[in-house]
Amino acid sequence: MSVTMRYREAWEGFWREASHDTGAVFWDADPKVTAAPHLALFEPYVTGTALPLIDLGCGNGTQTRFLADRFPQVLGVDLAAAALDHARQADPGGRARYRLLDAAERGAAEALHAELGDAHVYMRGVLHQCEPADRQPLADGIAVLLGARGRVFLVEPAEAAGAVLGGLAHGPAGPPPKLAPIFRHGIAPGEVADAAVPAHLEAAGLTVLASGSLPLITTESTPDGTLIELPSNWLVAGRAT
C-alpha cells in the first residue's frame, strides 16, 4: 500500500471519534460556501460532458451529496472506512455511492478507471494532508482517473494558511475544539509550497487550465465569534487537448 499503516489508522481513529452532527468537523463547512463556489469555477471546463465525478477524500460526504445533485454519477472515495460509514449514514437515499480507495496506489486508480472510464475529480484539501512521499503518487493517481477527457478541480490551503493554523494551534488556550482532534490523531496538516501543487500535476502529465485564490471556509470560530477562513489556492487541470 502507498500510505503507511500509521497514517491510515490515524484517519480511521479520527473518523471513529468524530461526531455525526452537521459542522462538527473543522473543514465540514456547508456546501453553499465550499462546493458551490468551487463548482461555479469548475463548470466551464466540464459543461457538455456526461462523465462521472469522483469526490476524492470525501470524508463524511457533505460535499459529495451536494455534487450528486449536479452530476449524473458521483462516487465519494476515501481511504478511511470510518469516514465512509459517516457518509453512508448521512445519505440513506443513496444520492451518491461511496468506496474505499487509496488513490495514491496506482493499481487501485487503474482498476477504478477501468470500471468507470474517464472521470472528473473534485479534491478539497487532501494533498497537504498526505505524507510528502505520497503527494506525487496521488497526483499520478488523479491523472489515471481523469484519463483523456476528465478534469480535476483541486483546492489546497495556501502557504499563508500555515501561519493561521500555527497561531490557532499554539494560542494561550490551545487549539480550538474542532482543530484539536486533528492534532491529537497525528494528522496535523503539512505545509505544501504553493508552486508545488501545480508542479505535482504537471509531473503527472496534466496541464493547468485555470487557477486562482479564494478563502477556504471552516466550521470553527475565533473567541470573538469570527468564522475562521484559510487562504487557499484552486486550480483546474486535465490532459492537453
Tab-separated table of N, CA and C in Angstrom, residues 95-188:
chain	number	residue	atom	x	y	z
A	95	ARG	N	-27.964	9.076	-2.659
A	95	ARG	CA	-27.764	10.094	-3.691
A	95	ARG	C	-26.414	9.899	-4.392
A	96	ALA	N	-25.423	9.418	-3.653
A	96	ALA	CA	-24.110	9.124	-4.220
A	96	ALA	C	-23.705	7.719	-3.788
A	97	ARG	N	-22.650	7.218	-4.403
A	97	ARG	CA	-22.051	5.956	-3.977
A	97	ARG	C	-20.742	6.267	-3.274
A	98	TYR	N	-20.274	5.327	-2.449
A	98	TYR	CA	-19.066	5.542	-1.659
A	98	TYR	C	-18.220	4.285	-1.711
A	99	ARG	N	-16.893	4.510	-1.724
A	99	ARG	CA	-15.998	3.364	-1.841
A	99	ARG	C	-14.658	3.660	-1.178
A	100	LEU	N	-14.062	2.628	-0.598
A	100	LEU	CA	-12.724	2.733	-0.024
A	100	LEU	C	-11.706	2.774	-1.157
A	101	LEU	N	-10.824	3.750	-1.129
A	101	LEU	CA	-9.816	3.869	-2.173
A	101	LEU	C	-8.611	4.642	-1.674
A	102	ASP	N	-7.434	4.105	-1.927
A	102	ASP	CA	-6.192	4.845	-1.760
A	102	ASP	C	-5.781	5.282	-3.158
A	103	ALA	N	-6.078	6.516	-3.504
A	103	ALA	CA	-5.834	6.996	-4.861
A	103	ALA	C	-4.350	7.127	-5.182
A	104	ALA	N	-3.494	7.091	-4.159
A	104	ALA	CA	-2.057	7.131	-4.406
A	104	ALA	C	-1.510	5.762	-4.784
A	105	GLU	N	-2.353	4.744	-4.698
A	105	GLU	CA	-1.980	3.388	-5.118
A	105	GLU	C	-2.352	3.249	-6.585
A	106	ARG	N	-1.367	3.222	-7.464
A	106	ARG	CA	-1.644	3.272	-8.908
A	106	ARG	C	-2.552	2.135	-9.360
A	107	GLY	N	-2.333	0.951	-8.833
A	107	GLY	CA	-3.165	-0.171	-9.236
A	107	GLY	C	-4.623	0.046	-8.894
A	108	ALA	N	-4.888	0.653	-7.743
A	108	ALA	CA	-6.271	0.927	-7.341
A	108	ALA	C	-6.895	1.976	-8.253
A	109	ALA	N	-6.125	3.000	-8.602
A	109	ALA	CA	-6.631	4.034	-9.504
A	109	ALA	C	-6.906	3.450	-10.883
A	110	GLU	N	-6.023	2.589	-11.345
A	110	GLU	CA	-6.210	1.979	-12.662
A	110	GLU	C	-7.446	1.085	-12.680
A	111	ALA	N	-7.671	0.355	-11.590
A	111	ALA	CA	-8.847	-0.525	-11.527
A	111	ALA	C	-10.135	0.292	-11.551
A	112	LEU	N	-10.158	1.418	-10.833
A	112	LEU	CA	-11.355	2.255	-10.829
A	112	LEU	C	-11.576	2.884	-12.205
A	113	HIS	N	-10.501	3.312	-12.846
A	113	HIS	CA	-10.642	3.879	-14.186
A	113	HIS	C	-11.149	2.831	-15.175
A	114	ALA	N	-10.687	1.597	-15.022
A	114	ALA	CA	-11.166	0.531	-15.902
A	114	ALA	C	-12.665	0.308	-15.726
A	115	GLU	N	-13.157	0.548	-14.507
A	115	GLU	CA	-14.589	0.371	-14.220
A	115	GLU	C	-15.427	1.547	-14.689
A	116	LEU	N	-14.985	2.758	-14.400
A	116	LEU	CA	-15.787	3.957	-14.677
A	116	LEU	C	-15.486	4.587	-16.025
A	117	GLY	N	-14.285	4.356	-16.543
A	117	GLY	CA	-13.826	5.124	-17.687
A	117	GLY	C	-13.322	6.487	-17.221
A	118	ASP	N	-13.113	7.389	-18.140
A	118	ASP	CA	-12.650	8.727	-17.780
A	118	ASP	C	-13.637	9.377	-16.816
A	119	ALA	N	-13.109	10.136	-15.861
A	119	ALA	CA	-13.958	10.770	-14.852
A	119	ALA	C	-13.402	12.141	-14.494
A	120	HIS	N	-14.280	12.998	-13.999
A	120	HIS	CA	-13.843	14.249	-13.383
A	120	HIS	C	-13.530	13.966	-11.915
A	121	VAL	N	-12.665	14.794	-11.334
A	121	VAL	CA	-12.273	14.628	-9.932
A	121	VAL	C	-12.422	15.959	-9.209
A	122	TYR	N	-13.024	15.907	-8.032
A	122	TYR	CA	-13.101	17.055	-7.131
A	122	TYR	C	-12.289	16.697	-5.899
A	123	MET	N	-11.332	17.541	-5.528
A	123	MET	CA	-10.492	17.228	-4.372
A	123	MET	C	-10.234	18.499	-3.577
A	124	ARG	N	-10.602	18.474	-2.323
A	124	ARG	CA	-10.511	19.662	-1.464
A	124	ARG	C	-9.632	19.367	-0.259
A	125	GLY	N	-8.461	19.995	-0.229
A	125	GLY	CA	-7.608	19.934	0.948
A	125	GLY	C	-7.042	18.575	1.277
A	126	VAL	N	-6.747	17.758	0.265
A	126	VAL	CA	-6.230	16.416	0.511
A	126	VAL	C	-4.712	16.349	0.381
A	127	LEU	N	-4.167	17.050	-0.612
A	127	LEU	CA	-2.737	16.930	-0.875
A	127	LEU	C	-1.900	17.310	0.340
A	128	HIS	N	-2.292	18.383	1.030
A	128	HIS	CA	-1.482	18.824	2.167
A	128	HIS	C	-1.614	17.888	3.362
A	129	GLN	N	-2.620	17.001	3.351
A	129	GLN	CA	-2.772	16.030	4.427
A	129	GLN	C	-2.001	14.745	4.145
A	130	CYS	N	-1.475	14.601	2.930
A	130	CYS	CA	-0.723	13.396	2.573
A	130	CYS	C	0.687	13.447	3.150
A	131	GLU	N	1.241	12.274	3.380
A	131	GLU	CA	2.658	12.192	3.670
A	131	GLU	C	3.398	12.719	2.438
A	132	PRO	N	4.526	13.435	2.625
A	132	PRO	CA	5.231	14.011	1.468
A	132	PRO	C	5.530	13.001	0.360
A	133	ALA	N	5.887	11.777	0.732
A	133	ALA	CA	6.227	10.776	-0.282
A	133	ALA	C	5.022	10.329	-1.089
A	134	ASP	N	3.809	10.592	-0.595
A	134	ASP	CA	2.592	10.165	-1.293
A	134	ASP	C	2.013	11.239	-2.199
A	135	ARG	N	2.570	12.442	-2.179
A	135	ARG	CA	1.946	13.533	-2.921
A	135	ARG	C	2.059	13.345	-4.435
A	136	GLN	N	3.232	12.986	-4.929
A	136	GLN	CA	3.332	12.753	-6.364
A	136	GLN	C	2.545	11.514	-6.791
A	137	PRO	N	2.622	10.393	-6.047
A	137	PRO	CA	1.762	9.263	-6.417
A	137	PRO	C	0.277	9.607	-6.433
A	138	LEU	N	-0.164	10.492	-5.540
A	138	LEU	CA	-1.560	10.915	-5.561
A	138	LEU	C	-1.868	11.684	-6.838
A	139	ALA	N	-0.995	12.600	-7.210
A	139	ALA	CA	-1.193	13.339	-8.458
A	139	ALA	C	-1.202	12.387	-9.649
A	140	ASP	N	-0.330	11.390	-9.619
A	140	ASP	CA	-0.303	10.393	-10.694
A	140	ASP	C	-1.624	9.616	-10.727
A	141	GLY	N	-2.160	9.284	-9.556
A	141	GLY	CA	-3.432	8.576	-9.489
A	141	GLY	C	-4.573	9.409	-10.041
A	142	ILE	N	-4.557	10.708	-9.749
A	142	ILE	CA	-5.585	11.603	-10.300
A	142	ILE	C	-5.526	11.586	-11.818
A	143	ALA	N	-4.316	11.643	-12.377
A	143	ALA	CA	-4.166	11.630	-13.833
A	143	ALA	C	-4.739	10.345	-14.424
A	144	VAL	N	-4.545	9.231	-13.737
A	144	VAL	CA	-5.109	7.960	-14.200
A	144	VAL	C	-6.632	8.032	-14.215
A	145	LEU	N	-7.215	8.560	-13.146
A	145	LEU	CA	-8.678	8.635	-13.048
A	145	LEU	C	-9.266	9.552	-14.117
A	146	LEU	N	-8.576	10.627	-14.441
A	146	LEU	CA	-9.078	11.565	-15.447
A	146	LEU	C	-9.067	10.947	-16.840
A	147	GLY	N	-8.047	10.163	-17.126
A	147	GLY	CA	-7.906	9.647	-18.474
A	147	GLY	C	-7.683	10.782	-19.457
A	148	ALA	N	-8.246	10.643	-20.660
A	148	ALA	CA	-8.023	11.650	-21.696
A	148	ALA	C	-8.983	12.820	-21.601
A	149	ARG	N	-10.178	12.603	-21.026
A	149	ARG	CA	-11.230	13.619	-21.104
A	149	ARG	C	-11.580	14.280	-19.782
A	150	GLY	N	-11.191	13.695	-18.667
A	150	GLY	CA	-11.584	14.215	-17.372
A	150	GLY	C	-10.847	15.487	-16.982
A	151	ARG	N	-11.420	16.198	-16.041
A	151	ARG	CA	-10.811	17.407	-15.480
A	151	ARG	C	-10.828	17.294	-13.959
A	152	VAL	N	-9.830	17.875	-13.322
A	152	VAL	CA	-9.785	17.886	-11.866
A	152	VAL	C	-9.934	19.314	-11.364
A	153	PHE	N	-10.769	19.489	-10.341
A	153	PHE	CA	-10.803	20.751	-9.576
A	153	PHE	C	-10.166	20.444	-8.240
A	154	LEU	N	-9.084	21.130	-7.956
A	154	LEU	CA	-8.310	20.886	-6.739
A	154	LEU	C	-8.164	22.194	-5.982
A	155	VAL	N	-8.413	22.160	-4.687
A	155	VAL	CA	-8.201	23.337	-3.853
A	155	VAL	C	-7.409	22.915	-2.621
A	156	GLU	N	-6.362	23.682	-2.311
A	156	GLU	CA	-5.483	23.376	-1.187
A	156	GLU	C	-5.192	24.643	-0.389
A	157	PRO	N	-5.008	24.519	0.925
A	157	PRO	CA	-4.586	25.682	1.700
A	157	PRO	C	-3.284	26.254	1.142
A	158	ALA	N	-3.218	27.560	1.073
A	158	ALA	CA	-2.011	28.225	0.592
A	158	ALA	C	-0.928	28.195	1.674
A	159	GLU	N	0.289	28.534	1.273
A	159	GLU	CA	1.381	28.606	2.248
A	159	GLU	C	1.005	29.509	3.414
A	160	ALA	N	0.303	30.595	3.113
A	160	ALA	CA	-0.069	31.561	4.157
A	160	ALA	C	-0.989	30.951	5.204
A	161	ALA	N	-1.662	29.853	4.877
A	161	ALA	CA	-2.549	29.211	5.851
A	161	ALA	C	-1.767	28.606	7.010
A	162	GLY	N	-0.494	28.291	6.768
A	162	GLY	CA	0.314	27.701	7.828
A	162	GLY	C	0.421	28.608	9.044
A	163	ALA	N	0.571	29.910	8.801
A	163	ALA	CA	0.669	30.857	9.910
A	163	ALA	C	-0.653	30.933	10.669
A	164	VAL	N	-1.773	30.852	9.945
A	164	VAL	CA	-3.085	30.897	10.595
A	164	VAL	C	-3.274	29.666	11.478
A	165	LEU	N	-2.982	28.489	10.918
A	165	LEU	CA	-3.139	27.253	11.678
A	165	LEU	C	-2.177	27.202	12.853
A	166	GLY	N	-0.946	27.680	12.633
A	166	GLY	CA	0.031	27.699	13.716
A	166	GLY	C	-0.417	28.579	14.862
A	167	GLY	N	-0.978	29.741	14.524
A	167	GLY	CA	-1.479	30.632	15.558
A	167	GLY	C	-2.624	30.023	16.335
A	168	LEU	N	-3.496	29.293	15.644
A	168	LEU	CA	-4.611	28.630	16.320
A	168	LEU	C	-4.124	27.499	17.217
A	169	ALA	N	-3.160	26.739	16.723
A	169	ALA	CA	-2.686	25.566	17.463
A	169	ALA	C	-1.917	25.945	18.718
A	170	HIS	N	-1.232	27.091	18.678
A	170	HIS	CA	-0.353	27.460	19.790
A	170	HIS	C	-0.863	28.671	20.562
A	171	GLY	N	-2.155	28.942	20.462
A	171	GLY	CA	-2.733	30.032	21.238
A	171	GLY	C	-2.727	29.725	22.725
A	172	PRO	N	-2.967	30.722	23.555
A	172	PRO	CA	-2.938	30.533	25.009
A	172	PRO	C	-3.866	29.425	25.507
A	173	ALA	N	-4.990	29.249	24.848
A	173	ALA	CA	-5.958	28.234	25.270
A	173	ALA	C	-5.773	26.903	24.547
A	174	GLY	N	-4.731	26.814	23.709
A	174	GLY	CA	-4.544	25.605	22.927
A	174	GLY	C	-5.402	25.610	21.688
A	175	PRO	N	-5.350	24.545	20.883
A	175	PRO	CA	-6.125	24.507	19.633
A	175	PRO	C	-7.622	24.614	19.905
A	176	PRO	N	-8.374	25.242	19.016
A	176	PRO	CA	-9.833	25.275	19.150
A	176	PRO	C	-10.396	23.853	19.172
A	177	PRO	N	-11.583	23.656	19.732
A	177	PRO	CA	-12.140	22.304	19.899
A	177	PRO	C	-12.199	21.473	18.626
A	178	LYS	N	-12.507	22.093	17.495
A	178	LYS	CA	-12.631	21.320	16.259
A	178	LYS	C	-11.288	21.041	15.591
A	179	LEU	N	-10.266	21.795	15.972
A	179	LEU	CA	-8.933	21.571	15.423
A	179	LEU	C	-8.141	20.583	16.270
A	180	ALA	N	-8.417	20.542	17.556
A	180	ALA	CA	-7.653	19.699	18.472
A	180	ALA	C	-7.633	18.219	18.070
A	181	PRO	N	-8.764	17.607	17.643
A	181	PRO	CA	-8.712	16.188	17.285
A	181	PRO	C	-7.774	15.881	16.122
A	182	ILE	N	-7.607	16.825	15.212
A	182	ILE	CA	-6.710	16.609	14.081
A	182	ILE	C	-5.285	16.410	14.592
A	183	PHE	N	-4.858	17.274	15.493
A	183	PHE	CA	-3.518	17.151	16.059
A	183	PHE	C	-3.416	15.920	16.964
A	184	ARG	N	-4.462	15.656	17.724
A	184	ARG	CA	-4.432	14.523	18.653
A	184	ARG	C	-4.263	13.198	17.935
A	185	HIS	N	-4.832	13.087	16.749
A	185	HIS	CA	-4.724	11.839	15.992
A	185	HIS	C	-3.500	11.795	15.083
A	186	GLY	N	-2.651	12.798	15.168
A	186	GLY	CA	-1.413	12.765	14.405
A	186	GLY	C	-1.588	13.021	12.928
A	187	ILE	N	-2.612	13.778	12.557
A	187	ILE	CA	-2.830	14.085	11.146
A	187	ILE	C	-2.799	15.595	10.926
A	188	ALA	N	-1.924	16.251	11.668
A	188	ALA	CA	-1.789	17.697	11.528
A	188	ALA	C	-1.423	18.036	10.094
